[in-house]
mmCIF file of C-alpha atoms in Angstrom:
data_model
loop_
_atom_site.group_PDB
_atom_site.id
_atom_site.type_symbol
_atom_site.label_atom_id
_atom_site.label_comp_id
_atom_site.label_asym_id
_atom_site.label_seq_id
_atom_site.Cartn_x
_atom_site.Cartn_y
_atom_site.Cartn_z
ATOM 1 C CA MET U 1 -7.661 51.246 -205.622
ATOM 2 C CA GLU U 2 -5.508 48.694 -204.767
ATOM 3 C CA ASP U 3 -4.033 50.403 -202.027
ATOM 4 C CA TYR U 4 -7.820 50.348 -200.652
ATOM 5 C CA ASN U 5 -8.072 46.666 -201.362
ATOM 6 C CA LYS U 6 -5.111 45.640 -199.808
ATOM 7 C CA ILE U 7 -6.736 47.896 -196.568
ATOM 8 C CA ILE U 8 -10.271 45.722 -197.299
ATOM 9 C CA GLU U 9 -8.238 42.511 -197.275
ATOM 10 C CA SER U 10 -6.404 43.092 -193.918
ATOM 11 C CA LEU U 11 -9.153 44.152 -192.361
ATOM 12 C CA GLY U 12 -10.759 41.644 -188.970
ATOM 13 C CA VAL U 13 -14.876 42.409 -189.122
ATOM 14 C CA LYS U 14 -15.888 41.295 -186.035
ATOM 15 C CA PHE U 15 -20.022 41.096 -185.316
ATOM 16 C CA ILE U 16 -21.061 42.947 -182.190
ATOM 17 C CA LYS U 17 -25.439 42.636 -182.029
ATOM 18 C CA ALA U 18 -27.806 43.272 -183.945
ATOM 19 C CA ARG U 19 -31.377 44.795 -182.765
ATOM 20 C CA ASN U 20 -34.713 45.953 -184.083
ATOM 21 C CA ILE U 21 -35.855 48.294 -182.010
ATOM 22 C CA ARG U 22 -39.459 51.130 -181.519
ATOM 23 C CA ILE U 23 -38.971 54.240 -180.052
ATOM 24 C CA LEU U 24 -41.280 54.837 -177.454
ATOM 25 C CA GLN U 25 -40.519 58.001 -176.213
ATOM 26 C CA PRO U 26 -38.401 60.758 -178.380
ATOM 27 C CA ILE U 27 -35.086 61.264 -176.631
ATOM 28 C CA THR U 28 -31.976 63.029 -178.101
ATOM 29 C CA ILE U 29 -29.054 61.488 -176.423
ATOM 30 C CA LYS U 30 -26.057 63.881 -175.886
ATOM 31 C CA ASN U 31 -22.135 62.312 -176.595
ATOM 32 C CA PHE U 32 -23.407 59.331 -177.463
ATOM 33 C CA TYR U 33 -20.115 57.160 -177.372
ATOM 34 C CA ASP U 34 -19.022 53.614 -178.038
ATOM 35 C CA VAL U 35 -16.134 51.507 -178.827
ATOM 36 C CA GLU U 36 -17.873 49.556 -181.993
ATOM 37 C CA ASN U 37 -19.097 51.196 -185.510
ATOM 38 C CA THR U 38 -22.668 50.839 -185.686
ATOM 39 C CA LEU U 39 -25.157 51.406 -189.351
ATOM 40 C CA LEU U 40 -28.609 52.218 -188.457
ATOM 41 C CA ILE U 41 -31.806 51.777 -190.842
ATOM 42 C CA LEU U 42 -34.142 54.131 -190.297
ATOM 43 C CA TYR U 43 -38.252 51.694 -191.056
ATOM 44 C CA ASN U 44 -40.974 54.207 -189.590
ATOM 45 C CA GLY U 45 -40.040 57.870 -187.883
ATOM 46 C CA GLU U 46 -37.521 60.420 -187.157
ATOM 47 C CA VAL U 47 -33.855 59.744 -186.499
ATOM 48 C CA SER U 48 -31.605 62.815 -186.451
ATOM 49 C CA ILE U 49 -27.874 63.439 -186.179
ATOM 50 C CA GLY U 50 -26.041 66.515 -184.293
ATOM 51 C CA GLU U 51 -26.461 69.684 -182.816
ATOM 52 C CA ASP U 52 -28.149 71.032 -186.053
ATOM 53 C CA ARG U 53 -30.176 67.709 -186.146
ATOM 54 C CA VAL U 54 -30.035 66.305 -189.658
ATOM 55 C CA LYS U 55 -32.669 64.266 -190.997
ATOM 56 C CA VAL U 56 -32.266 60.757 -191.942
ATOM 57 C CA GLU U 57 -35.100 59.522 -194.568
ATOM 58 C CA VAL U 58 -36.926 57.014 -193.925
ATOM 59 C CA GLY U 59 -34.901 54.011 -195.489
ATOM 60 C CA ASP U 60 -31.383 55.906 -195.096
ATOM 61 C CA MET U 61 -28.529 54.965 -193.246
ATOM 62 C CA LEU U 62 -27.064 56.399 -190.326
ATOM 63 C CA PHE U 63 -23.183 55.271 -190.168
ATOM 64 C CA ILE U 64 -21.643 56.184 -186.447
ATOM 65 C CA PRO U 65 -17.828 55.250 -186.618
ATOM 66 C CA GLY U 66 -16.556 53.558 -183.067
ATOM 67 C CA GLY U 67 -14.930 56.309 -180.885
ATOM 68 C CA LYS U 68 -16.726 59.400 -182.337
ATOM 69 C CA HIS U 69 -18.903 61.636 -179.749
ATOM 70 C CA VAL U 70 -21.991 62.633 -181.128
ATOM 71 C CA THR U 71 -25.707 63.830 -180.515
ATOM 72 C CA VAL U 72 -28.180 61.537 -181.925
ATOM 73 C CA THR U 73 -32.458 62.136 -181.491
ATOM 74 C CA TYR U 74 -34.386 58.802 -181.704
ATOM 75 C CA GLY U 75 -38.136 60.126 -182.361
ATOM 76 C CA ASP U 76 -40.052 63.434 -183.067
ATOM 77 C CA PRO U 77 -36.649 66.387 -181.977
ATOM 78 C CA THR U 78 -39.436 69.262 -180.940
ATOM 79 C CA SER U 79 -41.145 66.947 -178.033
ATOM 80 C CA SER U 80 -37.784 64.927 -177.645
ATOM 81 C CA LYS U 81 -35.993 64.701 -174.348
ATOM 82 C CA THR U 82 -32.459 65.416 -173.835
ATOM 83 C CA VAL U 83 -30.370 63.041 -171.212
ATOM 84 C CA SER U 84 -26.915 62.053 -171.261
ATOM 85 C CA ASN U 85 -25.204 59.589 -172.492
ATOM 86 C CA GLU U 86 -25.077 57.708 -168.455
ATOM 87 C CA GLU U 87 -29.063 58.351 -168.507
ATOM 88 C CA PHE U 88 -29.625 56.523 -171.561
ATOM 89 C CA MET U 89 -27.475 53.321 -170.935
ATOM 90 C CA THR U 90 -29.195 53.475 -167.060
ATOM 91 C CA HIS U 91 -32.272 53.569 -168.142
ATOM 92 C CA ARG U 92 -32.388 52.641 -171.570
ATOM 93 C CA GLU U 93 -35.640 50.659 -171.308
ATOM 94 C CA SER U 94 -37.603 53.740 -170.972
ATOM 95 C CA TYR U 95 -36.437 54.882 -174.324
ATOM 96 C CA TRP U 96 -36.045 51.635 -176.168
ATOM 97 C CA GLU U 97 -38.402 48.221 -176.989
ATOM 98 C CA GLY U 98 -36.505 45.266 -179.160
ATOM 99 C CA ASN U 99 -38.609 43.215 -181.494
ATOM 100 C CA HIS U 100 -37.260 39.734 -181.536
ATOM 101 C CA ASP U 101 -39.772 38.615 -184.071
ATOM 102 C CA PRO U 102 -38.358 38.405 -187.716
ATOM 103 C CA LYS U 103 -41.402 38.750 -189.309
ATOM 104 C CA LEU U 104 -42.104 42.722 -187.700
ATOM 105 C CA ILE U 105 -38.832 44.186 -188.987
ATOM 106 C CA GLY U 106 -39.544 46.789 -191.059
ATOM 107 C CA HIS U 107 -43.075 47.068 -189.693
ATOM 108 C CA LEU U 108 -43.080 48.686 -186.386
ATOM 109 C CA PRO U 109 -43.919 52.692 -186.101
ATOM 110 C CA ASN U 110 -41.117 54.356 -184.589
ATOM 111 C CA SER U 111 -38.461 51.265 -185.488
ATOM 112 C CA PHE U 112 -34.962 51.728 -186.714
ATOM 113 C CA GLY U 113 -32.744 48.496 -186.989
ATOM 114 C CA TYR U 114 -28.952 48.361 -186.432
ATOM 115 C CA VAL U 115 -25.962 46.368 -186.593
ATOM 116 C CA SER U 116 -22.996 46.741 -184.719
ATOM 117 C CA PHE U 117 -19.291 45.728 -185.363
ATOM 118 C CA GLU U 118 -15.670 46.429 -185.259
ATOM 119 C CA ALA U 119 -13.006 46.950 -188.330
ATOM 120 C CA LYS U 120 -9.921 46.755 -187.342
ATOM 121 C CA VAL U 121 -6.791 46.736 -189.946
ATOM 122 C CA PHE U 122 -4.158 44.141 -189.006
ATOM 123 C CA ASP U 123 -6.588 43.293 -185.846
ATOM 124 C CA SER U 124 -4.934 46.035 -184.190
ATOM 125 C CA VAL U 125 -5.764 49.424 -185.891
ATOM 126 C CA ASN U 126 -9.799 51.040 -185.471
ATOM 127 C CA PHE U 127 -10.226 51.350 -189.327
ATOM 128 C CA PHE U 128 -13.019 54.429 -189.863
ATOM 129 C CA ASN U 129 -11.882 55.514 -186.374
ATOM 130 C CA SER U 130 -7.990 55.875 -187.896
ATOM 131 C CA LEU U 131 -9.472 57.510 -190.823
ATOM 132 C CA ASP U 132 -10.901 59.870 -188.849
ATOM 133 C CA VAL U 133 -14.340 59.267 -190.263
ATOM 134 C CA PRO U 134 -17.257 61.099 -189.099
ATOM 135 C CA PRO U 135 -20.497 60.217 -189.022
ATOM 136 C CA PHE U 136 -22.789 60.432 -192.222
ATOM 137 C CA ILE U 137 -26.137 59.207 -194.207
ATOM 138 C CA ILE U 138 -25.751 56.678 -196.137
ATOM 139 C CA LYS U 139 -28.717 57.482 -199.512
ATOM 140 C CA ARG U 140 -30.821 54.724 -200.814
ATOM 141 C CA GLU U 141 -28.330 52.005 -201.095
ATOM 142 C CA ASP U 142 -30.924 49.057 -201.247
ATOM 143 C CA HIS U 143 -28.319 45.654 -201.564
ATOM 144 C CA LEU U 144 -26.508 47.709 -197.983
ATOM 145 C CA ALA U 145 -30.269 47.818 -196.584
ATOM 146 C CA ASN U 146 -30.994 44.472 -197.837
ATOM 147 C CA THR U 147 -28.384 42.798 -196.057
ATOM 148 C CA ILE U 148 -28.885 44.799 -192.525
ATOM 149 C CA ASP U 149 -32.455 43.367 -192.862
ATOM 150 C CA GLN U 150 -30.756 39.840 -193.370
ATOM 151 C CA ILE U 151 -28.384 39.953 -190.292
ATOM 152 C CA LEU U 152 -31.181 40.962 -187.800
ATOM 153 C CA ALA U 153 -33.402 38.473 -189.462
ATOM 154 C CA GLU U 154 -30.870 35.755 -188.740
ATOM 155 C CA ASP U 155 -29.978 36.658 -185.600
ATOM 156 C CA MET U 156 -33.255 36.494 -184.717
ATOM 157 C CA THR U 157 -33.036 32.675 -185.354
ATOM 158 C CA ASP U 158 -31.622 29.849 -183.778
ATOM 159 C CA LEU U 159 -30.579 27.814 -186.928
ATOM 160 C CA ALA U 160 -27.671 25.691 -187.581
ATOM 161 C CA GLY U 161 -24.729 27.860 -189.150
ATOM 162 C CA LYS U 162 -26.567 31.239 -188.241
ATOM 163 C CA GLY U 163 -23.101 32.850 -186.593
ATOM 164 C CA ARG U 164 -21.191 32.337 -190.259
ATOM 165 C CA ILE U 165 -24.137 33.978 -192.221
ATOM 166 C CA VAL U 166 -24.274 36.726 -189.245
ATOM 167 C CA LYS U 167 -20.016 36.931 -190.073
ATOM 168 C CA ILE U 168 -20.143 36.568 -194.143
ATOM 169 C CA LYS U 169 -22.540 39.292 -194.121
ATOM 170 C CA THR U 170 -21.383 41.681 -191.393
ATOM 171 C CA GLU U 171 -17.942 41.302 -193.444
ATOM 172 C CA GLU U 172 -20.096 42.532 -196.822
ATOM 173 C CA ILE U 173 -21.658 45.723 -194.837
ATOM 174 C CA VAL U 174 -18.444 47.333 -194.257
ATOM 175 C CA ILE U 175 -17.138 46.274 -197.539
ATOM 176 C CA GLU U 176 -20.438 47.951 -198.774
ATOM 177 C CA VAL U 177 -19.953 51.703 -196.624
ATOM 178 C CA VAL U 178 -16.400 51.859 -197.688
ATOM 179 C CA ARG U 179 -17.521 51.230 -201.678
ATOM 180 C CA TYR U 180 -20.059 54.238 -201.058
ATOM 181 C CA ILE U 181 -17.113 56.313 -199.190
ATOM 182 C CA LEU U 182 -14.997 55.963 -202.151
ATOM 183 C CA LYS U 183 -18.280 55.913 -204.605
ATOM 184 C CA ASN U 184 -19.482 59.169 -203.512
ATOM 185 C CA ARG U 185 -15.840 60.698 -203.274
ATOM 186 C CA LEU U 186 -16.407 61.568 -199.487
ATOM 187 C CA PHE U 187 -13.969 62.494 -196.828
ATOM 188 C CA VAL U 188 -11.840 62.536 -199.413
ATOM 189 C CA GLU U 189 -8.946 64.224 -197.552
ATOM 190 C CA GLN U 190 -8.567 62.523 -194.989
ATOM 191 C CA LEU U 191 -8.743 58.469 -196.502
ATOM 192 C CA VAL U 192 -5.528 60.292 -198.862
ATOM 193 C CA THR U 193 -3.833 61.406 -195.431
ATOM 194 C CA ASN U 194 -4.140 58.827 -193.382
ATOM 195 C CA SER U 195 -4.330 55.478 -194.875
ATOM 196 C CA THR U 196 -0.758 56.061 -195.424
ATOM 197 C CA TYR U 197 0.361 55.132 -192.040
ATOM 198 C CA PHE U 198 -1.104 51.575 -193.075
ATOM 199 C CA LYS U 199 1.576 50.705 -195.118
ATOM 200 C CA ASP U 200 4.407 52.291 -192.668
ATOM 201 C CA PRO U 201 5.409 48.345 -190.870
ATOM 202 C CA ARG U 202 6.917 49.591 -188.356
ATOM 203 C CA LEU U 203 4.507 51.563 -187.747
ATOM 204 C CA ILE U 204 2.159 48.234 -187.715
ATOM 205 C CA ASP U 205 4.634 46.538 -185.353
ATOM 206 C CA ILE U 206 3.963 49.078 -182.707
ATOM 207 C CA PHE U 207 0.794 48.561 -183.162
ATOM 208 C CA ALA U 208 0.605 44.718 -183.333
ATOM 209 C CA TYR U 209 2.855 45.217 -179.994
ATOM 210 C CA ILE U 210 0.351 46.957 -178.065
ATOM 211 C CA LYS U 211 -2.341 44.658 -179.085
ATOM 212 C CA GLU U 212 -0.601 42.150 -177.040
ATOM 213 C CA ASN U 213 1.142 43.791 -174.579
ATOM 214 C CA LEU U 214 -1.606 46.043 -173.337
ATOM 215 C CA GLY U 215 -1.363 44.712 -169.811
ATOM 216 C CA GLY U 216 2.402 46.054 -169.693
ATOM 217 C CA ASP U 217 4.730 48.175 -169.780
ATOM 218 C CA LEU U 218 3.961 50.676 -172.882
ATOM 219 C CA SER U 219 6.627 53.407 -172.762
ATOM 220 C CA ASN U 220 8.025 55.956 -175.371
ATOM 221 C CA LYS U 221 11.372 53.582 -174.869
ATOM 222 C CA VAL U 222 9.522 50.205 -174.944
ATOM 223 C CA LEU U 223 7.221 52.256 -178.362
ATOM 224 C CA ALA U 224 11.224 53.208 -179.718
ATOM 225 C CA ASN U 225 12.727 49.548 -179.263
ATOM 226 C CA VAL U 226 9.937 48.245 -181.350
ATOM 227 C CA ALA U 227 10.197 50.502 -183.876
ATOM 228 C CA ASN U 228 13.707 50.696 -184.173
ATOM 229 C CA VAL U 229 13.766 54.426 -183.977
ATOM 230 C CA SER U 230 15.287 56.923 -180.784
ATOM 231 C CA GLU U 231 13.232 56.805 -177.547
ATOM 232 C CA ASP U 232 13.155 61.099 -177.972
ATOM 233 C CA TYR U 233 11.495 61.022 -181.949
ATOM 234 C CA VAL U 234 9.201 58.194 -181.747
ATOM 235 C CA GLY U 235 6.063 60.068 -180.358
ATOM 236 C CA GLN U 236 6.844 62.888 -182.687
ATOM 237 C CA TYR U 237 6.816 60.042 -185.064
ATOM 238 C CA PHE U 238 4.080 58.030 -184.107
ATOM 239 C CA LYS U 239 1.758 61.357 -183.990
ATOM 240 C CA MET U 240 3.265 62.060 -187.669
ATOM 241 C CA LEU U 241 1.989 59.481 -189.194
ATOM 242 C CA THR U 242 -1.077 58.685 -187.022
ATOM 243 C CA GLY U 243 -2.333 62.306 -185.932
ATOM 244 C CA ILE U 244 -2.476 60.964 -182.067
ATOM 245 C CA ASN U 245 0.273 61.019 -179.446
ATOM 246 C CA PRO U 246 1.131 57.258 -178.541
ATOM 247 C CA GLN U 247 0.201 57.465 -175.241
ATOM 248 C CA ASP U 248 -3.490 58.660 -176.116
ATOM 249 C CA TYR U 249 -3.823 55.615 -178.440
ATOM 250 C CA ILE U 250 -3.195 53.287 -175.922
ATOM 251 C CA GLU U 251 -5.238 54.501 -173.718
ATOM 252 C CA TYR U 252 -8.131 54.392 -175.907
ATOM 253 C CA GLN U 253 -7.083 50.452 -176.711
ATOM 254 C CA ARG U 254 -7.072 50.023 -172.895
ATOM 255 C CA MET U 255 -10.178 51.300 -172.385
ATOM 256 C CA GLU U 256 -11.944 48.846 -175.720
ATOM 257 C CA ALA U 257 -10.067 46.546 -174.421
ATOM 258 C CA ALA U 258 -11.766 47.214 -170.910
ATOM 259 C CA VAL U 259 -15.379 47.694 -172.603
ATOM 260 C CA GLY U 260 -14.840 43.928 -173.966
ATOM 261 C CA LEU U 261 -13.993 42.989 -170.669
ATOM 262 C CA LEU U 262 -16.551 44.366 -168.908
ATOM 263 C CA ARG U 263 -19.399 42.947 -171.656
ATOM 264 C CA THR U 264 -17.875 39.420 -172.071
ATOM 265 C CA SER U 265 -16.421 37.978 -168.284
ATOM 266 C CA LYS U 266 -17.317 38.781 -165.034
ATOM 267 C CA LYS U 267 -14.014 39.198 -164.063
ATOM 268 C CA SER U 268 -13.995 42.489 -161.017
ATOM 269 C CA ILE U 269 -13.669 45.809 -162.015
ATOM 270 C CA ARG U 270 -10.847 45.732 -160.539
ATOM 271 C CA ALA U 271 -9.446 42.731 -162.193
ATOM 272 C CA ILE U 272 -10.685 44.163 -165.897
ATOM 273 C CA GLY U 273 -8.031 46.999 -165.166
ATOM 274 C CA ALA U 274 -5.529 45.317 -163.722
ATOM 275 C CA GLU U 275 -5.700 43.294 -166.904
ATOM 276 C CA VAL U 276 -5.707 46.186 -169.433
ATOM 277 C CA GLY U 277 -3.071 47.844 -167.878
ATOM 278 C CA TYR U 278 -3.990 50.279 -165.022
ATOM 279 C CA LYS U 279 -2.660 49.078 -161.380
ATOM 280 C CA ASP U 280 -4.737 51.859 -159.477
ATOM 281 C CA THR U 281 -8.503 50.910 -159.832
ATOM 282 C CA ALA U 282 -9.703 54.416 -158.903
ATOM 283 C CA TYR U 283 -7.883 55.738 -161.449
ATOM 284 C CA PHE U 284 -9.226 53.744 -164.173
ATOM 285 C CA CYS U 285 -12.484 54.053 -162.816
ATOM 286 C CA ARG U 286 -12.183 58.025 -163.590
ATOM 287 C CA ARG U 287 -10.570 57.591 -166.921
ATOM 288 C CA PHE U 288 -12.764 55.212 -168.110
ATOM 289 C CA LYS U 289 -15.689 58.216 -166.875
ATOM 290 C CA MET U 290 -14.446 61.044 -168.809
ATOM 291 C CA MET U 291 -14.029 58.549 -171.807
ATOM 292 C CA PHE U 292 -17.610 56.825 -172.074
ATOM 293 C CA GLY U 293 -19.248 59.040 -169.276
ATOM 294 C CA ILE U 294 -20.543 56.603 -167.727
ATOM 295 C CA PRO U 295 -18.912 54.520 -164.928
ATOM 296 C CA ALA U 296 -17.593 50.864 -165.529
ATOM 297 C CA GLY U 297 -20.552 49.663 -163.396
ATOM 298 C CA LYS U 298 -22.943 50.847 -165.107
ATOM 299 C CA MET U 299 -21.648 49.989 -168.361
ATOM 300 C CA ARG U 300 -21.461 45.772 -166.697
ATOM 301 C CA ARG U 301 -24.989 46.113 -165.845
ATOM 302 C CA ARG U 302 -26.452 47.789 -168.689
ATOM 303 C CA GLU U 303 -25.139 44.995 -170.730
ATOM 304 C CA SER U 304 -25.991 42.199 -168.092
ATOM 305 C CA LEU U 305 -29.956 43.856 -167.975
ATOM 306 C CA MET U 306 -30.801 45.627 -170.916
ATOM 307 C CA ASN U 307 -30.717 42.812 -174.118
ATOM 308 C CA VAL U 308 -32.199 45.723 -176.808
#
């Protein structure tokens, strides 16, 4: 347990957004994907996960780690329309309606709430994704449910200190999710295997270097110098500890940074691609579409036109 305490202490948690949604029509999203973690609570109606449509019961929560492709159904699965992630992102207002009145949280028909957040070890590594934690349902955890409600309500206000309270409550839900996993002994093998590399200082140095130099040279030769191992060995070393090769990890980090810039800046797609390490804009756009299922321009359009 001491090891997990150290990992939790090293976690950098960042609130992204919280929304209360009413489902306008049943929809199944194939290969839904986002870079942030999402914790959803079902207030009324139906939500299910996966190809076999495992139901989330009213009052229960669904946790979807960032970086995981998953099929999600909102509403009655027998009458749902199946769409791609791109179709959903482009026309989300046709399927969802946002509530902005805190008094209505939990009282609307066919509704759910969700909180999106980052959780990174040493401010570099996506915690739940790196542990290979799959989407899962959290059963009847009243304290966690109440905390989500508080974040939703607080985020709808303009009261002094709103940001600070939301930040504290978001950190609390991350800890509660970790506690739920440990208490119920979920994903034991993944946790034992994948948490070990958080203790390797050379690997942590590589993570930190990649984060600080996304737009620069991140070849295996450079990473080998950072970790003080041979160029021939660094790829094997990285994959042995993390389960992926370093260049795949680097691309994920670059694309995640690109999503952040698309959501928060007015920089051109060309400039964003160059900033995260892609000199060829066309190649950047192809890789972005392959990873997220939608073009970079539509990701920006979604963020600018829809606030649900």
